[in-house]
Amino acid sequence: MKIVSLLPSSTEIAFALGLGDYMVGVSHECDFPEEAKFKQVLTKSKIDSLKKSGEIDKDVMALVKNGLSVYNIDENKLRQLQPDIILTQDQCEVCAVSLKDVQQATSKLICNAEIISLKPSTLNDILDDIKTIGKATGKRIKAQGLVQALQSRIDHIRHKARNSADKPTVCCIEWIEPLICAGNWVPELVEIAGGINIISQKAQHSKKLELKRVLQLNPDKIIISPCGFKTKQTLNDMDLLTNKPKWKELKAVQNNEVYIVDGNSYFNRPSQRIVDTLEILASIIHPQLFSEKKELAFKLNELSK
């Protein structure tokens, strides 16, 4: 069996199910676990991901407006590999290679690969995707065991958070310029961790907003996790927020409750590590109750020193 994964989250899931030896190709964004970095890379972004968030947004919108994909697939390499299974996604054409891209590439090849396209919007969807990959690759029992272990960690957070009378309001920011509030599974994770998510809703796409809307709701805590950004890159873009005239009027800013987290590895990646994301959120929302992943949540003022 030969597997190609064009999605970082599905690559992580495949390795967690013991399928690393069957993995013959990955996307340029597949960076976890470490072994994934040594697989054949089959994609390339048309966007310079090291630009400021506002510039990246303009470049992406220009491509999408013209009906163009944000990514290239190396069709020659794909033809040489002749995979049996291709893992991809139908969730966001900006975040990773889309189902349409894969279908167009495989239609040009002598390739009878089974295409498994994932489209998670909720926490349960992510857990179901693990089972889907397990079923397709003969790892059904391994997948069920992994899901059970993840569910146990989720239940631990949910039950413990229920005991807290304090329910802080939380705003999770998924992009800095323009400002985008995290949707899909993130609002659900905030609720499980004992917070009250504002603006976005569970199972709905992330939405653009103005800072004045955040000011109106004035959340207790702000968590910043731009899609595709590591902590350092996020910090380099924070002036786009902190230089706004009203930024310092926010309660979360005044109370030192603004956090930067690794969006690329956790919040924006729907793999088994989404439960790590839940634990990070819990340590931010209720630090007196949770410490599982507190070392992965950084207060903005501490990083800025």
PDB file of C-alpha atoms in Angstrom:
ATOM      1  CA  MET A   1       0.000   0.000   0.000  1.00  0.00           C
ATOM      2  CA  LYS A   2       1.303   3.432  -0.970  1.00  0.00           C
ATOM      3  CA  ILE A   3      -0.202   6.537   0.617  1.00  0.00           C
ATOM      4  CA  VAL A   4       0.104  10.184  -0.395  1.00  0.00           C
ATOM      5  CA  SER A   5      -1.082  12.805   2.088  1.00  0.00           C
ATOM      6  CA  LEU A   6      -1.537  16.356   0.829  1.00  0.00           C
ATOM      7  CA  LEU A   7      -2.796  17.667   4.156  1.00  0.00           C
ATOM      8  CA  PRO A   8      -0.676  18.171   7.301  1.00  0.00           C
ATOM      9  CA  SER A   9      -3.419  16.916   9.605  1.00  0.00           C
ATOM     10  CA  SER A  10      -3.998  13.700   7.654  1.00  0.00           C
ATOM     11  CA  THR A  11      -0.245  13.114   7.598  1.00  0.00           C
ATOM     12  CA  GLU A  12      -0.189  13.379  11.388  1.00  0.00           C
ATOM     13  CA  ILE A  13      -3.117  10.994  11.694  1.00  0.00           C
ATOM     14  CA  ALA A  14      -1.519   8.476   9.329  1.00  0.00           C
ATOM     15  CA  PHE A  15       1.703   8.435  11.318  1.00  0.00           C
ATOM     16  CA  ALA A  16      -0.225   8.101  14.588  1.00  0.00           C
ATOM     17  CA  LEU A  17      -1.914   5.015  13.122  1.00  0.00           C
ATOM     18  CA  GLY A  18       1.454   3.446  12.304  1.00  0.00           C
ATOM     19  CA  LEU A  19       1.290   4.149   8.573  1.00  0.00           C
ATOM     20  CA  GLY A  20       4.567   6.035   8.274  1.00  0.00           C
ATOM     21  CA  ASP A  21       6.282   3.295   6.280  1.00  0.00           C
ATOM     22  CA  TYR A  22       3.469   3.367   3.716  1.00  0.00           C
ATOM     23  CA  MET A  23       3.664   7.129   3.252  1.00  0.00           C
ATOM     24  CA  VAL A  24       5.395   7.891  -0.050  1.00  0.00           C
ATOM     25  CA  GLY A  25       4.485  11.550  -0.562  1.00  0.00           C
ATOM     26  CA  VAL A  26       3.378  14.590   1.432  1.00  0.00           C
ATOM     27  CA  SER A  27       2.664  18.295   1.023  1.00  0.00           C
ATOM     28  CA  HIS A  28       5.228  21.037   1.599  1.00  0.00           C
ATOM     29  CA  GLU A  29       3.408  21.898   4.831  1.00  0.00           C
ATOM     30  CA  CYS A  30       3.627  18.432   6.389  1.00  0.00           C
ATOM     31  CA  ASP A  31       6.114  18.983   9.205  1.00  0.00           C
ATOM     32  CA  PHE A  32       4.961  16.633  11.974  1.00  0.00           C
ATOM     33  CA  PRO A  33       6.098  14.164  13.089  1.00  0.00           C
ATOM     34  CA  GLU A  34       9.754  14.687  12.241  1.00  0.00           C
ATOM     35  CA  GLU A  35       9.777  11.651   9.929  1.00  0.00           C
ATOM     36  CA  ALA A  36       7.265  13.350   7.645  1.00  0.00           C
ATOM     37  CA  LYS A  37       9.913  15.878   6.628  1.00  0.00           C
ATOM     38  CA  PHE A  38      11.882  13.134   4.887  1.00  0.00           C
ATOM     39  CA  LYS A  39       9.074  12.047   2.572  1.00  0.00           C
ATOM     40  CA  GLN A  40       8.761  13.107  -1.072  1.00  0.00           C
ATOM     41  CA  VAL A  41       7.235  16.606  -1.270  1.00  0.00           C
ATOM     42  CA  LEU A  42       4.535  16.910  -3.927  1.00  0.00           C
ATOM     43  CA  THR A  43       3.192  20.446  -3.525  1.00  0.00           C
ATOM     44  CA  LYS A  44       4.353  24.037  -3.533  1.00  0.00           C
ATOM     45  CA  SER A  45       2.609  27.247  -2.533  1.00  0.00           C
ATOM     46  CA  LYS A  46       2.246  30.135  -4.970  1.00  0.00           C
ATOM     47  CA  ILE A  47       2.225  32.513  -1.981  1.00  0.00           C
ATOM     48  CA  ASP A  48       5.194  33.754   0.020  1.00  0.00           C
ATOM     49  CA  SER A  49       4.142  32.627   3.484  1.00  0.00           C
ATOM     50  CA  LEU A  50       6.802  34.771   5.165  1.00  0.00           C
ATOM     51  CA  LYS A  51       5.087  38.030   4.208  1.00  0.00           C
ATOM     52  CA  LYS A  52       2.986  40.060   6.624  1.00  0.00           C
ATOM     53  CA  SER A  53      -0.552  38.761   7.062  1.00  0.00           C
ATOM     54  CA  GLY A  54      -2.117  41.653   5.131  1.00  0.00           C
ATOM     55  CA  GLU A  55       0.145  41.033   2.136  1.00  0.00           C
ATOM     56  CA  ILE A  56      -0.561  37.299   2.204  1.00  0.00           C
ATOM     57  CA  ASP A  57      -4.298  37.992   2.225  1.00  0.00           C
ATOM     58  CA  LYS A  58      -4.011  40.270  -0.827  1.00  0.00           C
ATOM     59  CA  ASP A  59      -1.975  37.684  -2.740  1.00  0.00           C
ATOM     60  CA  VAL A  60      -4.416  34.899  -1.925  1.00  0.00           C
ATOM     61  CA  MET A  61      -7.459  36.982  -2.853  1.00  0.00           C
ATOM     62  CA  ALA A  62      -5.865  37.913  -6.181  1.00  0.00           C
ATOM     63  CA  LEU A  63      -5.411  34.228  -7.071  1.00  0.00           C
ATOM     64  CA  VAL A  64      -8.860  33.192  -5.882  1.00  0.00           C
ATOM     65  CA  LYS A  65     -10.510  36.099  -7.726  1.00  0.00           C
ATOM     66  CA  ASN A  66      -8.998  34.828 -10.960  1.00  0.00           C
ATOM     67  CA  GLY A  67     -10.164  31.290 -10.295  1.00  0.00           C
ATOM     68  CA  LEU A  68      -6.646  30.046  -9.639  1.00  0.00           C
ATOM     69  CA  SER A  69      -5.435  27.577  -7.043  1.00  0.00           C
ATOM     70  CA  VAL A  70      -3.112  28.736  -4.262  1.00  0.00           C
ATOM     71  CA  TYR A  71      -0.998  25.575  -4.664  1.00  0.00           C
ATOM     72  CA  ASN A  72       0.789  23.581  -7.337  1.00  0.00           C
ATOM     73  CA  ILE A  73       0.892  19.776  -7.373  1.00  0.00           C
ATOM     74  CA  ASP A  74       3.948  18.099  -8.922  1.00  0.00           C
ATOM     75  CA  GLU A  75       2.122  15.833 -11.343  1.00  0.00           C
ATOM     76  CA  ASN A  76       5.306  14.132 -12.569  1.00  0.00           C
ATOM     77  CA  LYS A  77       6.223  13.016  -9.061  1.00  0.00           C
ATOM     78  CA  LEU A  78       2.659  11.905  -8.410  1.00  0.00           C
ATOM     79  CA  ARG A  79       2.724   9.845 -11.611  1.00  0.00           C
ATOM     80  CA  GLN A  80       5.986   8.185 -10.583  1.00  0.00           C
ATOM     81  CA  LEU A  81       4.706   7.315  -7.125  1.00  0.00           C
ATOM     82  CA  GLN A  82       1.410   5.767  -8.329  1.00  0.00           C
ATOM     83  CA  PRO A  83      -0.221   5.877  -4.881  1.00  0.00           C
ATOM     84  CA  ASP A  84      -3.075   3.611  -3.851  1.00  0.00           C
ATOM     85  CA  ILE A  85      -4.595   6.207  -1.506  1.00  0.00           C
ATOM     86  CA  ILE A  86      -4.494  10.017  -1.616  1.00  0.00           C
ATOM     87  CA  LEU A  87      -5.533  11.937   1.492  1.00  0.00           C
ATOM     88  CA  THR A  88      -6.729  15.490   0.880  1.00  0.00           C
ATOM     89  CA  GLN A  89      -9.400  17.949   2.062  1.00  0.00           C
ATOM     90  CA  ASP A  90     -12.519  19.792   0.981  1.00  0.00           C
ATOM     91  CA  GLN A  91     -12.604  22.301   3.822  1.00  0.00           C
ATOM     92  CA  CYS A  92     -10.598  25.319   2.654  1.00  0.00           C
ATOM     93  CA  GLU A  93      -8.930  26.039  -0.683  1.00  0.00           C
ATOM     94  CA  VAL A  94      -6.569  28.484   1.008  1.00  0.00           C
ATOM     95  CA  CYS A  95      -5.366  26.268   3.859  1.00  0.00           C
ATOM     96  CA  ALA A  96      -4.212  23.273   1.813  1.00  0.00           C
ATOM     97  CA  VAL A  97      -4.448  21.518  -1.531  1.00  0.00           C
ATOM     98  CA  SER A  98      -8.141  21.082  -2.301  1.00  0.00           C
ATOM     99  CA  LEU A  99     -10.132  18.103  -3.537  1.00  0.00           C
ATOM    100  CA  LYS A 100     -10.556  19.892  -6.873  1.00  0.00           C
ATOM    101  CA  ASP A 101      -6.782  20.263  -7.246  1.00  0.00           C
ATOM    102  CA  VAL A 102      -6.261  16.558  -6.601  1.00  0.00           C
ATOM    103  CA  GLN A 103      -9.047  15.470  -8.933  1.00  0.00           C
ATOM    104  CA  GLN A 104      -7.616  17.601 -11.731  1.00  0.00           C
ATOM    105  CA  ALA A 105      -4.118  16.218 -11.175  1.00  0.00           C
ATOM    106  CA  THR A 106      -5.168  12.560 -11.032  1.00  0.00           C
ATOM    107  CA  SER A 107      -7.416  12.897 -14.088  1.00  0.00           C
ATOM    108  CA  LYS A 108      -4.275  13.576 -16.126  1.00  0.00           C
ATOM    109  CA  LEU A 109      -2.459  10.532 -14.812  1.00  0.00           C
ATOM    110  CA  ILE A 110      -2.729   6.796 -15.210  1.00  0.00           C
ATOM    111  CA  CYS A 111      -3.653   6.572 -11.561  1.00  0.00           C
ATOM    112  CA  ASN A 112      -6.472   4.640  -9.914  1.00  0.00           C
ATOM    113  CA  ALA A 113      -5.821   5.964  -6.430  1.00  0.00           C
ATOM    114  CA  GLU A 114      -8.665   6.134  -3.942  1.00  0.00           C
ATOM    115  CA  ILE A 115      -9.115   9.790  -3.000  1.00  0.00           C
ATOM    116  CA  ILE A 116     -10.186  10.338   0.604  1.00  0.00           C
ATOM    117  CA  SER A 117     -11.250  13.938   1.148  1.00  0.00           C
ATOM    118  CA  LEU A 118     -11.724  15.228   4.684  1.00  0.00           C
ATOM    119  CA  LYS A 119     -13.980  18.145   5.607  1.00  0.00           C
ATOM    120  CA  PRO A 120     -14.005  18.570   9.393  1.00  0.00           C
ATOM    121  CA  SER A 121     -16.023  21.379  10.950  1.00  0.00           C
ATOM    122  CA  THR A 122     -16.412  20.094  14.512  1.00  0.00           C
ATOM    123  CA  LEU A 123     -14.458  18.135  17.087  1.00  0.00           C
ATOM    124  CA  ASN A 124     -16.485  15.001  16.352  1.00  0.00           C
ATOM    125  CA  ASP A 125     -15.723  15.413  12.641  1.00  0.00           C
ATOM    126  CA  ILE A 126     -12.010  15.321  13.438  1.00  0.00           C
ATOM    127  CA  LEU A 127     -12.404  12.160  15.500  1.00  0.00           C
ATOM    128  CA  ASP A 128     -14.475  10.620  12.703  1.00  0.00           C
ATOM    129  CA  ASP A 129     -11.723  11.482  10.198  1.00  0.00           C
ATOM    130  CA  ILE A 130      -9.295   9.396  12.243  1.00  0.00           C
ATOM    131  CA  LYS A 131     -11.704   6.467  11.953  1.00  0.00           C
ATOM    132  CA  THR A 132     -12.160   7.111   8.219  1.00  0.00           C
ATOM    133  CA  ILE A 133      -8.426   6.945   7.571  1.00  0.00           C
ATOM    134  CA  GLY A 134      -8.138   3.889   9.789  1.00  0.00           C
ATOM    135  CA  LYS A 135     -10.899   2.073   7.913  1.00  0.00           C
ATOM    136  CA  ALA A 136      -9.421   2.880   4.494  1.00  0.00           C
ATOM    137  CA  THR A 137      -5.935   1.709   5.456  1.00  0.00           C
ATOM    138  CA  GLY A 138      -6.667  -1.423   7.462  1.00  0.00           C
ATOM    139  CA  LYS A 139      -6.018   0.313  10.784  1.00  0.00           C
ATOM    140  CA  ARG A 140      -9.583   0.325  12.087  1.00  0.00           C
ATOM    141  CA  ILE A 141      -8.745  -1.067  15.544  1.00  0.00           C
ATOM    142  CA  LYS A 142      -5.760   1.254  15.953  1.00  0.00           C
ATOM    143  CA  ALA A 143      -7.952   4.217  14.996  1.00  0.00           C
ATOM    144  CA  GLN A 144     -10.662   3.234  17.460  1.00  0.00           C
ATOM    145  CA  GLY A 145      -8.088   3.008  20.239  1.00  0.00           C
ATOM    146  CA  LEU A 146      -6.649   6.413  19.384  1.00  0.00           C
ATOM    147  CA  VAL A 147     -10.110   8.000  19.335  1.00  0.00           C
ATOM    148  CA  GLN A 148     -10.972   6.439  22.691  1.00  0.00           C
ATOM    149  CA  ALA A 149      -7.765   7.826  24.227  1.00  0.00           C
ATOM    150  CA  LEU A 150      -8.491  11.281  22.810  1.00  0.00           C
ATOM    151  CA  GLN A 151     -12.090  11.153  24.015  1.00  0.00           C
ATOM    152  CA  SER A 152     -10.883  10.350  27.528  1.00  0.00           C
ATOM    153  CA  ARG A 153      -8.725  13.500  27.537  1.00  0.00           C
ATOM    154  CA  ILE A 154     -11.630  15.564  26.178  1.00  0.00           C
ATOM    155  CA  ASP A 155     -13.975  14.246  28.854  1.00  0.00           C
ATOM    156  CA  HIS A 156     -11.416  15.041  31.559  1.00  0.00           C
ATOM    157  CA  ILE A 157     -11.299  18.691  30.480  1.00  0.00           C
ATOM    158  CA  ARG A 158     -15.084  18.946  30.068  1.00  0.00           C
ATOM    159  CA  HIS A 159     -15.918  17.467  33.467  1.00  0.00           C
ATOM    160  CA  LYS A 160     -13.284  19.425  35.354  1.00  0.00           C
ATOM    161  CA  ALA A 161     -14.230  22.736  33.697  1.00  0.00           C
ATOM    162  CA  ARG A 162     -17.875  22.265  34.708  1.00  0.00           C
ATOM    163  CA  ASN A 163     -16.869  22.678  38.340  1.00  0.00           C
ATOM    164  CA  SER A 164     -15.808  26.280  37.793  1.00  0.00           C
ATOM    165  CA  ALA A 165     -18.382  29.005  38.375  1.00  0.00           C
ATOM    166  CA  ASP A 166     -16.198  31.438  36.420  1.00  0.00           C
ATOM    167  CA  LYS A 167     -16.893  31.484  32.661  1.00  0.00           C
ATOM    168  CA  PRO A 168     -14.603  34.072  31.045  1.00  0.00           C
ATOM    169  CA  THR A 169     -15.479  35.396  27.601  1.00  0.00           C
ATOM    170  CA  VAL A 170     -12.940  34.466  24.952  1.00  0.00           C
ATOM    171  CA  CYS A 171     -12.121  35.812  21.489  1.00  0.00           C
ATOM    172  CA  CYS A 172      -9.948  33.559  19.320  1.00  0.00           C
ATOM    173  CA  ILE A 173      -8.332  35.410  16.421  1.00  0.00           C
ATOM    174  CA  GLU A 174      -7.355  33.286  13.407  1.00  0.00           C
ATOM    175  CA  TRP A 175      -5.905  36.031  11.200  1.00  0.00           C
ATOM    176  CA  ILE A 176      -4.527  39.472  11.992  1.00  0.00           C
ATOM    177  CA  GLU A 177      -4.932  41.539   8.814  1.00  0.00           C
ATOM    178  CA  PRO A 178      -7.770  41.461   7.998  1.00  0.00           C
ATOM    179  CA  LEU A 179      -9.020  40.484  11.440  1.00  0.00           C
ATOM    180  CA  ILE A 180     -10.688  37.058  11.368  1.00  0.00           C
ATOM    181  CA  CYS A 181     -12.334  35.290  14.304  1.00  0.00           C
ATOM    182  CA  ALA A 182     -11.762  31.515  14.490  1.00  0.00           C
ATOM    183  CA  GLY A 183     -14.729  29.319  13.649  1.00  0.00           C
ATOM    184  CA  ASN A 184     -15.292  25.616  12.919  1.00  0.00           C
ATOM    185  CA  TRP A 185     -14.127  23.534  15.919  1.00  0.00           C
ATOM    186  CA  VAL A 186     -12.535  26.383  17.912  1.00  0.00           C
ATOM    187  CA  PRO A 187     -15.756  27.784  19.493  1.00  0.00           C
ATOM    188  CA  GLU A 188     -16.622  24.264  20.616  1.00  0.00           C
ATOM    189  CA  LEU A 189     -13.184  23.779  22.192  1.00  0.00           C
ATOM    190  CA  VAL A 190     -13.541  27.069  24.068  1.00  0.00           C
ATOM    191  CA  GLU A 191     -16.892  25.927  25.491  1.00  0.00           C
ATOM    192  CA  ILE A 192     -15.524  22.528  26.545  1.00  0.00           C
ATOM    193  CA  ALA A 193     -12.582  24.276  28.248  1.00  0.00           C
ATOM    194  CA  GLY A 194     -15.002  26.319  30.341  1.00  0.00           C
ATOM    195  CA  GLY A 195     -15.096  29.606  28.455  1.00  0.00           C
ATOM    196  CA  ILE A 196     -17.736  31.581  26.572  1.00  0.00           C
ATOM    197  CA  ASN A 197     -16.781  31.969  22.932  1.00  0.00           C
ATOM    198  CA  ILE A 198     -17.751  35.270  21.307  1.00  0.00           C
ATOM    199  CA  ILE A 199     -18.483  36.294  17.699  1.00  0.00           C
ATOM    200  CA  SER A 200     -17.911  33.005  15.825  1.00  0.00           C
ATOM    201  CA  GLN A 201     -20.050  29.873  16.053  1.00  0.00           C
ATOM    202  CA  LYS A 202     -19.400  26.150  16.156  1.00  0.00           C
ATOM    203  CA  ALA A 203     -19.285  24.375  12.777  1.00  0.00           C
ATOM    204  CA  GLN A 204     -19.361  27.659  10.849  1.00  0.00           C
ATOM    205  CA  HIS A 205     -16.472  29.099   8.880  1.00  0.00           C
ATOM    206  CA  SER A 206     -14.240  31.722  10.450  1.00  0.00           C
ATOM    207  CA  LYS A 207     -15.501  35.260   9.872  1.00  0.00           C
ATOM    208  CA  LYS A 208     -14.004  38.670   9.261  1.00  0.00           C
ATOM    209  CA  LEU A 209     -14.670  41.422  11.749  1.00  0.00           C
ATOM    210  CA  GLU A 210     -13.608  44.914  12.730  1.00  0.00           C
ATOM    211  CA  LEU A 211     -11.745  45.710  15.928  1.00  0.00           C
ATOM    212  CA  LYS A 212     -14.709  47.833  17.003  1.00  0.00           C
ATOM    213  CA  ARG A 213     -16.771  44.646  17.265  1.00  0.00           C
ATOM    214  CA  VAL A 214     -14.198  43.159  19.638  1.00  0.00           C
ATOM    215  CA  LEU A 215     -14.268  46.404  21.597  1.00  0.00           C
ATOM    216  CA  GLN A 216     -18.056  46.231  21.899  1.00  0.00           C
ATOM    217  CA  LEU A 217     -17.937  42.727  23.364  1.00  0.00           C
ATOM    218  CA  ASN A 218     -14.726  43.418  25.312  1.00  0.00           C
ATOM    219  CA  PRO A 219     -13.670  39.802  26.011  1.00  0.00           C
ATOM    220  CA  ASP A 220     -11.890  38.721  29.166  1.00  0.00           C
ATOM    221  CA  LYS A 221      -9.265  36.837  27.162  1.00  0.00           C
ATOM    222  CA  ILE A 222      -7.924  37.145  23.616  1.00  0.00           C
ATOM    223  CA  ILE A 223      -6.114  34.239  21.983  1.00  0.00           C
ATOM    224  CA  ILE A 224      -4.227  34.858  18.745  1.00  0.00           C
ATOM    225  CA  SER A 225      -3.423  31.853  16.543  1.00  0.00           C
ATOM    226  CA  PRO A 226      -3.094  32.845  12.860  1.00  0.00           C
ATOM    227  CA  CYS A 227      -3.587  30.025  10.379  1.00  0.00           C
ATOM    228  CA  GLY A 228      -0.226  28.687   9.219  1.00  0.00           C
ATOM    229  CA  PHE A 229       1.800  30.900  11.574  1.00  0.00           C
ATOM    230  CA  LYS A 230       4.232  29.785  14.233  1.00  0.00           C
ATOM    231  CA  THR A 231       4.496  31.902  17.376  1.00  0.00           C
ATOM    232  CA  LYS A 232       7.474  33.933  16.148  1.00  0.00           C
ATOM    233  CA  GLN A 233       5.789  34.912  12.885  1.00  0.00           C
ATOM    234  CA  THR A 234       2.647  35.910  14.755  1.00  0.00           C
ATOM    235  CA  LEU A 235       4.661  38.112  17.082  1.00  0.00           C
ATOM    236  CA  ASN A 236       6.204  39.856  14.065  1.00  0.00           C
ATOM    237  CA  ASP A 237       2.704  40.788  12.878  1.00  0.00           C
ATOM    238  CA  MET A 238       1.303  41.930  16.207  1.00  0.00           C
ATOM    239  CA  ASP A 239       2.072  45.594  15.515  1.00  0.00           C
ATOM    240  CA  LEU A 240      -0.831  45.477  13.032  1.00  0.00           C
ATOM    241  CA  LEU A 241      -3.067  45.068  16.082  1.00  0.00           C
ATOM    242  CA  THR A 242      -1.201  46.777  18.888  1.00  0.00           C
ATOM    243  CA  ASN A 243      -0.764  49.990  16.875  1.00  0.00           C
ATOM    244  CA  LYS A 244      -4.503  50.394  16.392  1.00  0.00           C
ATOM    245  CA  PRO A 245      -5.736  53.406  18.448  1.00  0.00           C
ATOM    246  CA  LYS A 246      -8.332  51.467  20.462  1.00  0.00           C
ATOM    247  CA  TRP A 247      -6.309  48.296  21.112  1.00  0.00           C
ATOM    248  CA  LYS A 248      -5.152  49.358  24.574  1.00  0.00           C
ATOM    249  CA  GLU A 249      -8.750  50.010  25.659  1.00  0.00           C
ATOM    250  CA  LEU A 250      -9.564  46.299  25.580  1.00  0.00           C
ATOM    251  CA  LYS A 251     -10.037  44.683  28.976  1.00  0.00           C
ATOM    252  CA  ALA A 252      -7.920  41.686  27.977  1.00  0.00           C
ATOM    253  CA  VAL A 253      -5.036  43.986  27.022  1.00  0.00           C
ATOM    254  CA  GLN A 254      -5.245  45.960  30.247  1.00  0.00           C
ATOM    255  CA  ASN A 255      -5.408  42.778  32.340  1.00  0.00           C
ATOM    256  CA  ASN A 256      -2.536  41.049  30.529  1.00  0.00           C
ATOM    257  CA  GLU A 257      -4.850  38.362  29.149  1.00  0.00           C
ATOM    258  CA  VAL A 258      -3.733  38.382  25.503  1.00  0.00           C
ATOM    259  CA  TYR A 259      -2.111  35.117  24.441  1.00  0.00           C
ATOM    260  CA  ILE A 260      -0.157  34.034  21.375  1.00  0.00           C
ATOM    261  CA  VAL A 261      -0.174  30.351  20.489  1.00  0.00           C
ATOM    262  CA  ASP A 262       1.125  28.218  17.636  1.00  0.00           C
ATOM    263  CA  GLY A 263      -1.821  28.228  15.248  1.00  0.00           C
ATOM    264  CA  ASN A 264       0.004  26.225  12.604  1.00  0.00           C
ATOM    265  CA  SER A 265       0.673  23.228  14.839  1.00  0.00           C
ATOM    266  CA  TYR A 266      -2.447  23.221  16.974  1.00  0.00           C
ATOM    267  CA  PHE A 267      -5.498  25.451  16.510  1.00  0.00           C
ATOM    268  CA  ASN A 268      -5.647  25.266  12.702  1.00  0.00           C
ATOM    269  CA  ARG A 269      -4.653  21.623  12.284  1.00  0.00           C
ATOM    270  CA  PRO A 270      -7.520  19.121  12.695  1.00  0.00           C
ATOM    271  CA  SER A 271      -5.536  16.033  13.665  1.00  0.00           C
ATOM    272  CA  GLN A 272      -5.196  14.149  16.947  1.00  0.00           C
ATOM    273  CA  ARG A 273      -3.295  17.219  18.198  1.00  0.00           C
ATOM    274  CA  ILE A 274      -6.580  19.121  18.334  1.00  0.00           C
ATOM    275  CA  VAL A 275      -6.887  17.683  21.843  1.00  0.00           C
ATOM    276  CA  ASP A 276      -3.555  19.347  22.656  1.00  0.00           C
ATOM    277  CA  THR A 277      -5.262  22.536  21.468  1.00  0.00           C
ATOM    278  CA  LEU A 278      -8.109  21.905  23.901  1.00  0.00           C
ATOM    279  CA  GLU A 279      -5.601  21.478  26.727  1.00  0.00           C
ATOM    280  CA  ILE A 280      -3.836  24.706  25.737  1.00  0.00           C
ATOM    281  CA  LEU A 281      -7.177  26.522  25.818  1.00  0.00           C
ATOM    282  CA  ALA A 282      -8.022  25.035  29.209  1.00  0.00           C
ATOM    283  CA  SER A 283      -4.714  26.238  30.666  1.00  0.00           C
ATOM    284  CA  ILE A 284      -5.486  29.760  29.397  1.00  0.00           C
ATOM    285  CA  ILE A 285      -9.147  29.892  30.387  1.00  0.00           C
ATOM    286  CA  HIS A 286      -8.789  28.212  33.789  1.00  0.00           C
ATOM    287  CA  PRO A 287      -5.095  28.247  34.778  1.00  0.00           C
ATOM    288  CA  GLN A 288      -6.067  27.418  38.362  1.00  0.00           C
ATOM    289  CA  LEU A 289      -7.553  24.107  37.181  1.00  0.00           C
ATOM    290  CA  PHE A 290      -5.400  23.040  34.248  1.00  0.00           C
ATOM    291  CA  SER A 291      -1.686  22.891  33.559  1.00  0.00           C
ATOM    292  CA  GLU A 292      -1.451  20.166  30.895  1.00  0.00           C
ATOM    293  CA  LYS A 293      -0.167  22.445  28.121  1.00  0.00           C
ATOM    294  CA  LYS A 294       0.490  25.742  29.893  1.00  0.00           C
ATOM    295  CA  GLU A 295       4.016  25.897  28.443  1.00  0.00           C
ATOM    296  CA  LEU A 296       2.487  26.305  24.949  1.00  0.00           C
ATOM    297  CA  ALA A 297       0.480  29.439  25.803  1.00  0.00           C
ATOM    298  CA  PHE A 298       2.462  32.688  25.782  1.00  0.00           C
ATOM    299  CA  LYS A 299       1.272  35.991  27.160  1.00  0.00           C
ATOM    300  CA  LEU A 300       1.832  38.766  24.636  1.00  0.00           C
ATOM    301  CA  ASN A 301       3.557  41.130  27.047  1.00  0.00           C
ATOM    302  CA  GLU A 302       6.049  38.427  28.089  1.00  0.00           C
ATOM    303  CA  LEU A 303       6.999  37.648  24.479  1.00  0.00           C
ATOM    304  CA  SER A 304       7.353  41.355  23.695  1.00  0.00           C
ATOM    305  CA  LYS A 305       9.964  42.006  26.383  1.00  0.00           C
TER     306      LYS A 305
END
